[in-house]
Short mmCIF file of N, CA and C in Angstrom, two decimals:
data_model
loop_
_atom_site.label_atom_id
_atom_site.label_comp_id
_atom_site.label_asym_id
_atom_site.label_seq_id
_atom_site.Cartn_x
_atom_site.Cartn_y
_atom_site.Cartn_z
N MET A 1 -12.79 7.43 17.51
CA MET A 1 -11.93 6.58 16.50
C MET A 1 -10.94 6.94 15.20
N HIS A 2 -9.86 6.24 15.02
CA HIS A 2 -9.54 6.40 13.79
C HIS A 2 -9.83 6.03 12.08
N THR A 3 -9.58 6.98 11.49
CA THR A 3 -10.13 6.17 9.66
C THR A 3 -8.94 5.68 8.94
N ALA A 4 -9.23 4.48 7.77
CA ALA A 4 -8.06 4.80 7.10
C ALA A 4 -8.42 4.26 5.84
N THR A 5 -7.56 4.95 5.11
CA THR A 5 -8.01 4.81 3.32
C THR A 5 -7.26 3.62 2.66
N LEU A 6 -7.51 2.85 1.90
CA LEU A 6 -6.56 1.99 1.12
C LEU A 6 -6.27 2.16 -0.44
N LEU A 7 -5.19 2.91 -0.78
CA LEU A 7 -5.05 3.39 -2.02
C LEU A 7 -3.88 2.64 -2.77
N ILE A 8 -4.84 2.18 -3.64
CA ILE A 8 -4.01 0.84 -4.81
C ILE A 8 -3.70 1.88 -6.38
N THR A 9 -2.55 1.46 -6.42
CA THR A 9 -2.23 1.79 -8.09
C THR A 9 -2.67 0.29 -8.88
N SER A 10 -2.97 0.44 -9.90
CA SER A 10 -2.61 -0.87 -10.99
C SER A 10 -3.05 -0.11 -12.11
N ARG A 11 -2.23 -1.56 -12.90
CA ARG A 11 -1.95 -0.82 -14.22
C ARG A 11 -2.58 -1.96 -15.13
N ASN A 12 -2.78 -2.56 -15.81
CA ASN A 12 -2.95 -3.61 -16.71
C ASN A 12 -2.51 -5.50 -15.85
N ARG A 13 -3.76 -5.54 -14.80
CA ARG A 13 -3.78 -6.20 -13.80
C ARG A 13 -5.01 -6.29 -12.88
N ALA A 14 -5.90 -6.27 -13.90
CA ALA A 14 -7.12 -6.43 -12.94
C ALA A 14 -7.36 -7.67 -12.25
N CYS A 15 -7.13 -8.60 -12.78
CA CYS A 15 -7.06 -9.98 -11.29
C CYS A 15 -6.62 -9.69 -10.62
N GLN A 16 -5.46 -9.56 -10.77
CA GLN A 16 -4.52 -9.86 -9.30
C GLN A 16 -5.03 -8.25 -8.37
N LEU A 17 -5.63 -6.96 -9.12
CA LEU A 17 -6.26 -6.02 -8.54
C LEU A 17 -7.67 -7.06 -7.42
N GLU A 18 -8.07 -7.76 -8.53
CA GLU A 18 -9.76 -8.71 -7.52
C GLU A 18 -8.96 -9.48 -6.44
N ALA A 19 -7.84 -10.19 -6.93
CA ALA A 19 -7.74 -10.66 -5.55
C ALA A 19 -7.07 -10.03 -4.59
N LEU A 20 -6.81 -8.79 -4.54
CA LEU A 20 -6.50 -7.62 -3.22
C LEU A 20 -7.43 -6.93 -2.61
N LEU A 21 -8.75 -7.09 -3.78
CA LEU A 21 -9.63 -6.35 -3.24
C LEU A 21 -10.89 -7.26 -1.95
N ARG A 22 -9.97 -8.79 -2.82
CA ARG A 22 -11.10 -9.82 -1.98
C ARG A 22 -10.28 -10.21 -0.57
N SER A 23 -9.27 -9.93 -0.51
CA SER A 23 -8.17 -10.41 0.46
C SER A 23 -8.47 -9.23 1.50
N ALA A 24 -8.75 -8.25 1.29
CA ALA A 24 -8.64 -6.80 1.70
C ALA A 24 -10.02 -6.98 2.45
N LYS A 25 -11.39 -7.23 1.60
CA LYS A 25 -12.20 -7.35 2.74
C LYS A 25 -12.01 -8.86 3.47
N GLU A 26 -11.88 -9.70 3.47
CA GLU A 26 -11.75 -10.64 4.25
C GLU A 26 -10.77 -10.66 5.31
N TYR A 27 -9.62 -10.37 4.86
CA TYR A 27 -8.94 -10.39 6.21
C TYR A 27 -8.13 -8.99 6.74
N CYS A 28 -8.43 -7.80 6.47
CA CYS A 28 -7.92 -6.40 6.78
C CYS A 28 -9.87 -5.24 7.15
N ASN A 29 -9.81 -4.90 8.31
CA ASN A 29 -11.22 -4.78 8.55
C ASN A 29 -10.58 -2.66 8.85
N ILE A 30 -9.28 -2.55 8.71
CA ILE A 30 -9.20 -2.07 9.24
C ILE A 30 -9.49 -0.57 8.53
N PHE A 31 -9.77 -0.42 6.96
CA PHE A 31 -10.48 0.43 5.92
C PHE A 31 -11.27 0.69 5.60
N ASN A 32 -12.03 1.78 5.99
CA ASN A 32 -13.31 2.43 5.65
C ASN A 32 -13.49 2.83 3.99
N SER A 33 -12.37 2.94 3.52
CA SER A 33 -12.68 3.74 2.50
C SER A 33 -11.11 2.80 1.38
N ILE A 34 -11.49 2.59 -0.45
CA ILE A 34 -10.68 1.77 -0.72
C ILE A 34 -10.51 2.61 -2.09
N ILE A 35 -9.32 3.43 -2.78
CA ILE A 35 -9.94 3.86 -3.87
C ILE A 35 -8.40 3.64 -5.11
N VAL A 36 -8.91 3.25 -6.30
CA VAL A 36 -7.51 2.41 -6.87
C VAL A 36 -8.00 3.27 -7.74
N LEU A 37 -6.53 4.11 -8.23
CA LEU A 37 -6.28 4.23 -9.31
C LEU A 37 -5.75 3.70 -10.27
N TRP A 38 -6.03 3.52 -11.90
CA TRP A 38 -5.73 2.49 -12.44
C TRP A 38 -5.63 2.83 -13.97
N SER A 39 -5.04 2.07 -14.49
CA SER A 39 -4.86 2.68 -16.04
C SER A 39 -4.51 1.27 -16.83
N ALA A 40 -4.98 0.57 -18.03
CA ALA A 40 -5.03 0.09 -19.04
C ALA A 40 -4.36 0.54 -20.55
N SER A 41 -3.58 -0.71 -21.05
CA SER A 41 -2.94 -0.05 -21.79
C SER A 41 -3.56 -0.18 -23.03
N ASP A 42 -3.76 -1.28 -23.58
CA ASP A 42 -4.71 -1.67 -24.96
C ASP A 42 -6.36 -2.20 -24.52
N GLU A 43 -7.26 -1.96 -25.07
CA GLU A 43 -8.76 -2.65 -25.17
C GLU A 43 -9.32 -4.21 -24.69
N ASN A 44 -7.49 -4.87 -24.42
CA ASN A 44 -8.24 -6.25 -23.67
C ASN A 44 -7.70 -6.27 -22.18
N PHE A 45 -6.78 -5.39 -21.44
CA PHE A 45 -6.28 -5.05 -20.50
C PHE A 45 -7.33 -3.95 -20.04
N LEU A 46 -8.04 -3.25 -20.84
CA LEU A 46 -9.66 -2.32 -20.03
C LEU A 46 -10.12 -3.62 -20.05
N ASN A 47 -10.71 -4.07 -21.30
CA ASN A 47 -12.01 -5.11 -20.79
C ASN A 47 -12.27 -5.74 -18.97
N GLY A 48 -10.91 -6.40 -18.51
CA GLY A 48 -10.58 -6.77 -17.50
C GLY A 48 -10.64 -6.07 -16.65
N TYR A 49 -11.01 -4.39 -15.91
CA TYR A 49 -11.27 -3.75 -15.91
C TYR A 49 -12.47 -3.16 -15.80
N ARG A 50 -13.38 -3.48 -16.68
CA ARG A 50 -14.41 -2.99 -17.17
C ARG A 50 -15.36 -3.94 -17.14
N LYS A 51 -14.59 -5.67 -16.24
CA LYS A 51 -15.44 -6.40 -15.50
C LYS A 51 -15.64 -6.18 -14.27
N LEU A 52 -14.04 -6.03 -13.31
CA LEU A 52 -14.30 -5.73 -12.51
C LEU A 52 -14.85 -4.51 -11.70
N LEU A 53 -15.05 -3.71 -12.40
CA LEU A 53 -15.88 -2.09 -11.74
C LEU A 53 -16.84 -2.46 -11.85
N ALA A 54 -17.80 -3.42 -12.74
CA ALA A 54 -18.78 -4.29 -12.68
C ALA A 54 -19.55 -4.67 -11.57
N GLU A 55 -18.26 -5.66 -10.96
CA GLU A 55 -18.96 -6.36 -10.29
C GLU A 55 -18.72 -6.22 -8.41
N ASN A 56 -17.69 -4.68 -9.05
CA ASN A 56 -17.01 -4.48 -7.73
C ASN A 56 -17.96 -2.66 -6.97
N ASP A 57 -18.72 -3.29 -5.67
CA ASP A 57 -18.54 -2.13 -5.30
C ASP A 57 -18.19 -0.69 -4.04
N SER A 58 -17.14 -2.17 -4.04
CA SER A 58 -16.44 -1.58 -2.25
C SER A 58 -15.33 -0.96 -2.65
N ALA A 59 -14.93 -0.15 -3.44
CA ALA A 59 -13.87 0.47 -3.57
C ALA A 59 -14.32 2.01 -4.35
N VAL A 60 -13.85 3.26 -4.81
CA VAL A 60 -13.58 3.17 -6.28
C VAL A 60 -12.71 4.06 -6.62
N PHE A 61 -13.30 3.91 -8.35
CA PHE A 61 -12.23 3.75 -9.27
C PHE A 61 -12.01 5.08 -9.82
N ILE A 62 -10.64 5.80 -10.16
CA ILE A 62 -10.29 6.31 -10.85
C ILE A 62 -9.21 6.05 -12.40
N CYS A 63 -9.66 5.65 -13.11
CA CYS A 63 -8.89 5.60 -14.58
C CYS A 63 -7.76 6.68 -14.14
N ASP A 64 -6.51 6.37 -14.60
CA ASP A 64 -5.72 7.67 -14.56
C ASP A 64 -4.95 7.93 -15.50
N ASN A 65 -6.18 7.45 -16.29
CA ASN A 65 -6.83 9.02 -17.65
C ASN A 65 -7.83 9.81 -17.42
N TRP A 66 -7.71 10.10 -15.95
CA TRP A 66 -8.83 10.81 -15.31
C TRP A 66 -9.18 12.17 -15.89
N ARG A 67 -10.13 12.80 -16.32
CA ARG A 67 -10.14 13.97 -17.01
C ARG A 67 -8.63 14.51 -17.12
N GLY A 68 -8.20 13.91 -18.05
CA GLY A 68 -7.08 14.20 -18.61
C GLY A 68 -5.54 14.54 -17.65
N LYS A 69 -5.59 14.26 -16.22
CA LYS A 69 -4.84 14.09 -15.88
C LYS A 69 -3.40 13.46 -15.82
N LYS A 70 -2.15 13.70 -15.21
CA LYS A 70 -0.99 12.91 -15.32
C LYS A 70 -1.11 12.52 -13.81
N TYR A 71 -0.93 10.82 -14.39
CA TYR A 71 -0.82 10.12 -13.33
C TYR A 71 -0.09 10.53 -11.51
N VAL A 72 0.45 12.24 -11.72
CA VAL A 72 1.37 12.75 -10.45
C VAL A 72 0.10 13.61 -9.69
N GLU A 73 -0.54 14.26 -10.58
CA GLU A 73 -1.44 14.99 -10.46
C GLU A 73 -2.82 14.36 -9.40
N ASN A 74 -2.85 12.90 -9.96
CA ASN A 74 -3.74 12.33 -9.51
C ASN A 74 -3.49 12.16 -8.31
N TRP A 75 -2.65 11.80 -8.21
CA TRP A 75 -1.92 11.01 -6.56
C TRP A 75 -2.30 12.44 -5.95
N ARG A 76 -1.42 13.24 -5.74
CA ARG A 76 -1.67 15.02 -4.94
C ARG A 76 -3.04 14.81 -4.80
N ASP A 77 -4.17 14.84 -6.33
CA ASP A 77 -5.26 15.07 -6.14
C ASP A 77 -6.31 14.32 -4.95
N ILE A 78 -5.96 13.67 -4.94
CA ILE A 78 -6.38 12.39 -4.29
C ILE A 78 -6.01 12.18 -2.34
N ILE A 79 -4.73 12.09 -2.18
CA ILE A 79 -4.60 12.35 -1.40
C ILE A 79 -4.46 13.67 -0.74
N GLN A 80 -4.56 15.34 -1.64
CA GLN A 80 -4.93 16.77 -0.84
C GLN A 80 -6.61 16.58 -0.58
N SER A 81 -7.27 15.76 -1.43
CA SER A 81 -9.00 15.90 -1.11
C SER A 81 -8.91 14.81 0.38
N GLU A 82 -8.44 13.54 0.86
CA GLU A 82 -8.69 12.44 1.27
C GLU A 82 -8.93 13.58 3.08
N THR A 83 -9.73 12.86 3.11
CA THR A 83 -10.08 12.75 4.75
C THR A 83 -10.31 11.76 5.80
N ASN A 84 -9.53 11.23 5.46
CA ASN A 84 -9.98 9.74 6.96
C ASN A 84 -8.15 10.27 7.50
N ASP A 85 -7.88 9.25 8.52
CA ASP A 85 -6.95 10.15 9.61
C ASP A 85 -5.52 9.09 8.84
N PHE A 86 -5.65 7.94 7.84
CA PHE A 86 -3.91 7.34 7.48
C PHE A 86 -4.84 6.85 6.34
N ILE A 87 -3.93 6.41 5.07
CA ILE A 87 -3.53 6.48 3.53
C ILE A 87 -2.26 5.57 3.84
N CYS A 88 -3.23 4.63 3.18
CA CYS A 88 -2.55 2.72 2.85
C CYS A 88 -2.23 3.18 1.93
N ILE A 89 -1.26 2.82 1.15
CA ILE A 89 -0.33 2.89 -0.47
C ILE A 89 -0.47 1.50 -0.67
N SER A 90 -0.21 1.04 -2.05
CA SER A 90 -0.41 -0.78 -1.25
C SER A 90 -0.63 -0.47 -3.20
N THR A 91 0.50 -1.43 -3.81
CA THR A 91 0.00 -1.51 -5.33
C THR A 91 -0.56 -3.16 -5.60
N ASP A 92 -1.10 -3.31 -6.81
CA ASP A 92 -2.12 -4.14 -6.76
C ASP A 92 -1.88 -5.97 -6.69
N ASP A 93 -0.17 -6.00 -6.29
CA ASP A 93 0.01 -7.40 -6.47
C ASP A 93 0.15 -7.59 -4.69
N THR A 94 -0.31 -7.01 -3.55
CA THR A 94 -0.20 -7.03 -2.65
C THR A 94 -1.56 -8.23 -2.19
N LEU A 95 -1.48 -9.00 -0.86
CA LEU A 95 -2.46 -9.70 -1.13
C LEU A 95 -2.60 -9.40 0.79
N PHE A 96 -3.77 -9.59 1.36
CA PHE A 96 -3.22 -9.76 2.58
C PHE A 96 -3.74 -11.46 2.38
N TYR A 97 -2.85 -11.97 3.54
CA TYR A 97 -3.78 -13.57 3.35
C TYR A 97 -3.73 -14.15 4.95
N ARG A 98 -3.70 -13.60 5.76
CA ARG A 98 -4.22 -14.05 7.34
C ARG A 98 -5.11 -12.80 7.59
N ARG A 99 -5.85 -12.59 8.60
CA ARG A 99 -6.06 -11.41 9.60
C ARG A 99 -5.43 -10.78 10.16
N THR A 100 -4.88 -9.45 10.01
CA THR A 100 -5.25 -8.31 10.33
C THR A 100 -5.19 -8.24 11.70
N THR A 101 -4.54 -8.18 13.47
CA THR A 101 -4.94 -8.16 14.21
C THR A 101 -4.43 -6.79 14.28
N ILE A 102 -3.37 -5.26 13.63
CA ILE A 102 -3.28 -4.66 14.01
C ILE A 102 -4.80 -3.96 13.95
N ASP A 103 -4.79 -2.44 15.11
CA ASP A 103 -5.54 -1.49 15.13
C ASP A 103 -5.33 0.00 14.86
N LEU A 104 -5.49 0.94 14.28
CA LEU A 104 -5.50 1.68 14.26
C LEU A 104 -5.03 2.57 15.10
N LYS A 105 -5.80 2.14 16.74
CA LYS A 105 -5.16 2.93 17.30
C LYS A 105 -3.37 2.78 17.88
N THR A 106 -3.08 1.52 17.83
CA THR A 106 -1.84 1.48 17.77
C THR A 106 -1.27 2.17 16.47
N VAL A 107 -1.35 2.17 15.32
CA VAL A 107 -0.85 2.94 14.28
C VAL A 107 -1.11 4.29 14.77
N ASN A 108 -1.69 4.78 14.87
CA ASN A 108 -1.63 5.85 15.83
C ASN A 108 -0.22 6.79 16.82
N ASP A 109 -0.68 5.72 18.08
CA ASP A 109 0.42 5.57 19.48
C ASP A 109 1.69 5.67 18.32
N SER A 110 1.89 4.91 17.56
CA SER A 110 3.23 4.61 17.13
C SER A 110 3.72 5.32 15.80
N LEU A 111 2.93 5.87 15.54
CA LEU A 111 3.65 7.16 14.57
C LEU A 111 3.77 8.34 15.05
N LYS A 112 4.94 8.52 15.86
CA LYS A 112 5.77 10.08 17.26
C LYS A 112 6.33 10.88 16.12
N ASP A 113 6.53 12.00 16.33
CA ASP A 113 6.97 13.26 15.19
C ASP A 113 7.95 12.70 14.76
N ASP A 114 8.76 11.31 15.02
CA ASP A 114 10.02 11.19 14.04
C ASP A 114 9.59 9.91 12.91
N SER A 115 9.09 9.70 12.84
CA SER A 115 8.00 8.55 12.07
C SER A 115 7.65 9.52 10.82
N LEU A 116 7.75 8.11 9.56
CA LEU A 116 7.09 9.26 8.39
C LEU A 116 6.02 7.74 7.97
N ALA A 117 6.67 6.75 8.02
CA ALA A 117 5.34 5.94 7.21
C ALA A 117 4.85 4.96 8.24
N PHE A 118 3.91 3.45 8.09
CA PHE A 118 3.25 2.88 8.88
C PHE A 118 3.38 1.88 7.68
N SER A 119 4.05 0.89 8.11
CA SER A 119 4.04 -0.76 6.70
C SER A 119 3.02 -1.93 7.57
N LEU A 120 2.41 -2.32 6.98
CA LEU A 120 1.80 -3.48 7.11
C LEU A 120 2.79 -4.81 6.71
N ARG A 121 3.58 -4.04 5.79
CA ARG A 121 3.86 -5.17 5.03
C ARG A 121 5.21 -5.73 5.28
N LEU A 122 6.36 -4.47 5.80
CA LEU A 122 7.63 -5.02 5.99
C LEU A 122 7.20 -5.19 7.76
N GLY A 123 8.36 -5.99 8.13
CA GLY A 123 8.72 -6.47 9.35
C GLY A 123 8.97 -7.63 9.39
N ARG A 124 9.81 -8.50 10.74
CA ARG A 124 9.78 -9.31 10.73
C ARG A 124 10.01 -10.64 9.72
N ASN A 125 8.32 -10.97 9.58
CA ASN A 125 8.12 -12.10 9.18
C ASN A 125 8.03 -11.85 7.69
N THR A 126 9.10 -10.88 7.74
CA THR A 126 8.86 -10.46 5.55
C THR A 126 11.08 -10.81 4.79
N PHE A 127 11.33 -11.16 4.50
CA PHE A 127 12.30 -10.74 3.63
C PHE A 127 12.01 -9.54 2.57
N VAL A 128 12.89 -9.12 2.13
CA VAL A 128 13.61 -7.65 1.14
C VAL A 128 14.08 -8.84 0.12
N GLN A 129 14.01 -7.65 -1.20
CA GLN A 129 15.01 -8.89 -2.22
C GLN A 129 15.10 -7.84 -2.94
N ASP A 130 16.66 -7.87 -3.44
CA ASP A 130 16.96 -6.49 -4.31
C ASP A 130 16.66 -6.92 -5.48
N TYR A 131 15.30 -6.07 -6.41
CA TYR A 131 15.27 -6.99 -7.38
C TYR A 131 15.87 -7.26 -8.56
N SER A 132 17.43 -5.95 -8.83
CA SER A 132 18.27 -5.80 -9.51
C SER A 132 18.92 -6.76 -9.49
N THR A 133 19.36 -7.62 -8.11
CA THR A 133 19.68 -8.56 -8.08
C THR A 133 19.87 -9.55 -7.57
N GLY A 134 18.58 -9.64 -7.05
CA GLY A 134 17.67 -11.21 -7.20
C GLY A 134 18.29 -11.54 -5.29
N HIS A 135 19.49 -10.90 -4.90
CA HIS A 135 19.53 -10.70 -3.41
C HIS A 135 18.93 -10.36 -2.44
N THR A 136 18.80 -11.48 -0.98
CA THR A 136 18.18 -10.74 0.11
C THR A 136 18.56 -10.29 1.15
N GLN A 137 18.21 -8.77 0.72
CA GLN A 137 18.45 -7.70 1.97
C GLN A 137 19.13 -8.29 3.73
N PRO A 138 19.31 -7.77 3.79
CA PRO A 138 19.46 -7.21 5.52
C PRO A 138 18.57 -6.43 6.14
N PHE A 139 18.64 -7.01 7.23
CA PHE A 139 17.15 -6.32 7.81
C PHE A 139 18.50 -5.60 8.93
N PRO A 140 16.91 -4.29 9.13
CA PRO A 140 17.80 -2.75 9.53
C PRO A 140 18.22 -3.54 10.90
N ASN A 141 20.11 -3.10 11.47
CA ASN A 141 20.37 -2.60 12.45
C ASN A 141 19.60 -2.42 13.98
N ASP A 142 18.77 -1.19 13.10
CA ASP A 142 18.73 -0.19 14.65
C ASP A 142 16.87 -0.61 14.92
N ILE A 143 16.36 -1.39 14.67
CA ILE A 143 15.07 -2.01 15.37
C ILE A 143 14.75 -1.83 16.64
N GLN A 144 13.91 -0.92 17.03
CA GLN A 144 13.00 -1.04 18.34
C GLN A 144 11.83 -1.43 18.36
N LYS A 145 11.79 -1.77 19.48
CA LYS A 145 9.91 -3.25 19.29
C LYS A 145 9.32 -2.55 20.19
N LEU A 146 7.86 -1.14 20.06
CA LEU A 146 7.07 -0.99 20.74
C LEU A 146 6.14 -1.32 20.79
N ASP A 147 5.64 -2.56 21.10
CA ASP A 147 4.91 -3.82 21.22
C ASP A 147 4.60 -5.03 20.77
N LYS A 148 4.26 -5.51 20.55
CA LYS A 148 3.96 -6.89 20.27
C LYS A 148 4.30 -7.42 18.99
N ASP A 149 3.46 -6.76 18.07
CA ASP A 149 2.71 -6.35 16.91
C ASP A 149 3.93 -5.18 15.83
N VAL A 150 4.80 -4.41 16.41
CA VAL A 150 4.97 -3.03 16.30
C VAL A 150 6.50 -3.00 16.20
N ILE A 151 7.19 -2.59 15.19
CA ILE A 151 8.65 -2.44 15.17
C ILE A 151 8.56 -1.55 14.46
N LYS A 152 9.86 -0.82 14.81
CA LYS A 152 10.36 0.24 14.16
C LYS A 152 11.99 0.52 13.19
N TRP A 153 12.14 0.96 12.84
CA TRP A 153 13.26 1.97 12.19
C TRP A 153 13.86 3.08 11.61
N ASN A 154 15.09 3.94 11.57
CA ASN A 154 15.04 4.84 10.94
C ASN A 154 15.86 4.71 9.60
N TRP A 155 14.81 4.49 8.81
CA TRP A 155 14.80 4.40 7.34
C TRP A 155 15.64 5.31 6.41
N ARG A 156 16.25 6.41 6.96
CA ARG A 156 17.45 7.07 6.65
C ARG A 156 18.59 7.36 6.91
N ASN A 157 18.78 5.48 7.34
CA ASN A 157 20.06 5.53 7.75
C ASN A 157 20.47 4.45 7.49
N GLY A 158 19.62 3.81 6.70
CA GLY A 158 19.79 2.31 5.13
C GLY A 158 20.70 3.16 4.27
N HIS A 159 21.09 2.06 3.20
CA HIS A 159 21.74 2.17 2.71
C HIS A 159 20.49 2.70 1.53
N ALA A 160 21.12 3.28 0.50
CA ALA A 160 20.25 3.78 -0.10
C ALA A 160 19.12 2.58 -1.64
N PHE A 161 19.81 2.11 -1.92
CA PHE A 161 19.39 0.94 -2.90
C PHE A 161 18.78 0.47 -2.01
N PHE A 162 18.57 -0.07 -0.69
CA PHE A 162 17.78 -1.05 0.27
C PHE A 162 16.38 -0.42 -0.12
N ASN A 163 15.66 -1.78 0.01
CA ASN A 163 14.52 -1.72 -0.44
C ASN A 163 13.47 -1.51 1.25
N TYR A 164 13.97 -2.18 1.93
CA TYR A 164 13.77 -1.41 3.22
C TYR A 164 13.85 -0.37 4.13
N TRP A 165 14.34 0.16 3.35
CA TRP A 165 14.61 1.91 3.33
C TRP A 165 13.51 3.43 2.59
N TYR A 166 12.64 2.20 1.58
CA TYR A 166 11.69 2.41 0.72
C TYR A 166 10.40 2.77 1.78
N PRO A 167 10.20 3.86 2.12
CA PRO A 167 8.71 4.04 3.43
C PRO A 167 7.64 3.85 2.71
N ILE A 168 7.25 3.02 1.46
CA ILE A 168 6.27 3.04 1.25
C ILE A 168 5.63 1.78 1.62
N GLY A 169 6.87 1.35 1.38
CA GLY A 169 6.86 -0.64 1.49
C GLY A 169 5.49 -1.23 1.68
#
């Protein structure tokens, strides 16, 4: 049986983070652990995180200035110490709004030697906007359908500024 961790980054958005944590618990049962790397720029934002930490026992919260480390070092340490088969990376502005039908066996079977990442977010049911121009980006041309729930494309073939090619999606 495969296991997965949801790794979330959050800065100054405890309310959005709380909504993500609630939605993950309600609609996405593939994560057996949740880690939140968070930071607050001032006392007001810090108070929001304090409240969330006091009310939430389903995630491990790591403050971004934890032990005086820098953000990248925290990421590296978390990923290197992770023991689950998969790490799903998310920001705090993600929501699960319907029950996830995918399972980790499907994820594992889809990730072959030529795969870098598996996205729960990007697919035919979404559109991606270029945030710098506001334009919708074209869908990748080299789509392969692996099964009813999984599609695949080569992100290296895309234009450098197309967000479909960004593997963390």
